[in-house]
Amino acid sequence: MTALEKATGDVVFKFEPFVLHVLCRELHDAQLLHSVAVDSGFRNSGITVGRGGKIMMAVRSTHCLEVPLSHKGRLMVSEEYIEFLIHVANQKMEENI
């Protein structure tokens, strides 16, 4: 809260979702891992094939959170709401684990 009160610009509370990159030898391996990831709830997962043929499978969670807290140094939310956001972010972290 002390740092937030001293801020002169815009402040955003941001929680990034879980991401795991897996380099796969074969496209079939990546497809199998993708199916498992999506079936496990990681709906933002995907497969990328690079120019050199490198096959990368990304397991991505949907547990993101981004909330503006202040604008031009003016706090836009209460301390109680910030505590609530921290609680929500911590729950999302537990889900990631």
Short mmCIF file of C-alpha atoms in Angstrom, two decimals:
data_model
loop_
_atom_site.label_atom_id
_atom_site.label_comp_id
_atom_site.label_asym_id
_atom_site.label_seq_id
_atom_site.Cartn_x
_atom_site.Cartn_y
_atom_site.Cartn_z
CA MET A 1 0.00 0.00 0.00
CA THR A 2 2.90 2.37 0.74
CA ALA A 3 4.32 1.95 -2.77
CA LEU A 4 0.85 2.38 -4.26
CA GLU A 5 0.29 5.62 -2.35
CA LYS A 6 3.61 7.00 -3.68
CA ALA A 7 2.83 6.12 -7.31
CA THR A 8 2.44 9.08 -9.67
CA GLY A 9 1.33 7.20 -12.78
CA ASP A 10 -0.98 4.34 -13.59
CA VAL A 11 -0.72 1.13 -11.53
CA VAL A 12 -2.15 -2.21 -12.61
CA PHE A 13 -2.45 -5.39 -10.52
CA LYS A 14 -1.58 -8.23 -12.85
CA PHE A 15 -1.48 -11.99 -12.38
CA GLU A 16 -0.06 -14.00 -15.28
CA PRO A 17 -1.32 -17.51 -15.96
CA PHE A 18 0.78 -20.65 -15.86
CA VAL A 19 2.74 -21.43 -19.05
CA LEU A 20 4.85 -24.51 -19.73
CA HIS A 21 6.75 -24.83 -23.03
CA VAL A 22 7.65 -28.35 -24.16
CA LEU A 23 9.91 -29.02 -27.13
CA CYS A 24 8.58 -32.13 -28.92
CA ARG A 25 10.44 -34.49 -31.25
CA GLU A 26 7.39 -35.36 -33.36
CA LEU A 27 4.16 -33.57 -34.21
CA HIS A 28 2.25 -36.60 -32.94
CA ASP A 29 3.85 -36.14 -29.49
CA ALA A 30 2.80 -32.49 -29.43
CA GLN A 31 -0.75 -33.39 -30.49
CA LEU A 32 -1.01 -36.00 -27.74
CA LEU A 33 0.27 -33.56 -25.12
CA HIS A 34 -2.11 -30.88 -26.44
CA SER A 35 -5.09 -33.23 -26.06
CA VAL A 36 -4.08 -34.05 -22.49
CA ALA A 37 -3.59 -30.36 -21.65
CA VAL A 38 -6.97 -29.29 -23.07
CA ASP A 39 -8.74 -32.21 -21.39
CA SER A 40 -7.11 -31.14 -18.10
CA GLY A 41 -8.56 -27.63 -18.36
CA PHE A 42 -5.64 -25.78 -19.99
CA ARG A 43 -7.82 -24.42 -22.81
CA ASN A 44 -5.32 -21.81 -24.07
CA SER A 45 -2.73 -24.45 -24.97
CA GLY A 46 -1.33 -24.68 -28.48
CA ILE A 47 1.28 -26.06 -30.86
CA THR A 48 3.77 -24.00 -32.84
CA VAL A 49 5.99 -25.31 -35.63
CA GLY A 50 8.98 -23.07 -36.35
CA ARG A 51 10.65 -22.47 -39.72
CA GLY A 52 13.40 -24.94 -38.85
CA GLY A 53 10.85 -27.62 -38.00
CA LYS A 54 11.10 -27.14 -34.23
CA ILE A 55 7.83 -28.29 -32.64
CA MET A 56 6.87 -26.43 -29.47
CA MET A 57 3.82 -27.29 -27.39
CA ALA A 58 2.68 -24.64 -24.89
CA VAL A 59 0.50 -25.64 -21.95
CA ARG A 60 -1.33 -22.48 -20.88
CA SER A 61 -3.76 -21.80 -18.09
CA THR A 62 -6.67 -19.38 -18.37
CA HIS A 63 -6.13 -18.05 -14.83
CA CYS A 64 -5.20 -14.46 -15.60
CA LEU A 65 -6.17 -11.28 -13.77
CA GLU A 66 -5.47 -7.66 -14.72
CA VAL A 67 -7.06 -4.78 -12.79
CA PRO A 68 -6.21 -1.05 -12.82
CA LEU A 69 -5.61 0.28 -9.29
CA SER A 70 -4.64 3.92 -9.86
CA HIS A 71 -4.74 6.47 -12.66
CA LYS A 72 -2.31 9.40 -12.83
CA GLY A 73 -1.39 8.81 -9.21
CA ARG A 74 -5.00 8.73 -7.96
CA LEU A 75 -6.02 5.51 -6.20
CA MET A 76 -9.20 4.22 -7.85
CA VAL A 77 -10.05 1.34 -5.47
CA SER A 78 -10.20 0.73 -1.73
CA GLU A 79 -7.59 -1.10 0.33
CA GLU A 80 -10.27 -3.71 1.05
CA TYR A 81 -10.66 -4.35 -2.70
CA ILE A 82 -6.88 -4.70 -3.12
CA GLU A 83 -6.85 -7.30 -0.33
CA PHE A 84 -9.66 -9.11 -2.17
CA LEU A 85 -7.62 -9.08 -5.42
CA ILE A 86 -4.62 -10.53 -3.60
CA HIS A 87 -6.84 -13.30 -2.22
CA VAL A 88 -8.20 -14.07 -5.72
CA ALA A 89 -4.66 -14.09 -7.20
CA ASN A 90 -3.44 -16.43 -4.48
CA GLN A 91 -6.34 -18.80 -5.22
CA LYS A 92 -5.39 -18.75 -8.91
CA MET A 93 -1.78 -19.52 -7.96
CA GLU A 94 -2.99 -22.54 -5.97
CA GLU A 95 -4.98 -23.70 -9.02
CA ASN A 96 -1.82 -23.33 -11.14
CA ILE A 97 0.11 -25.52 -8.72
#
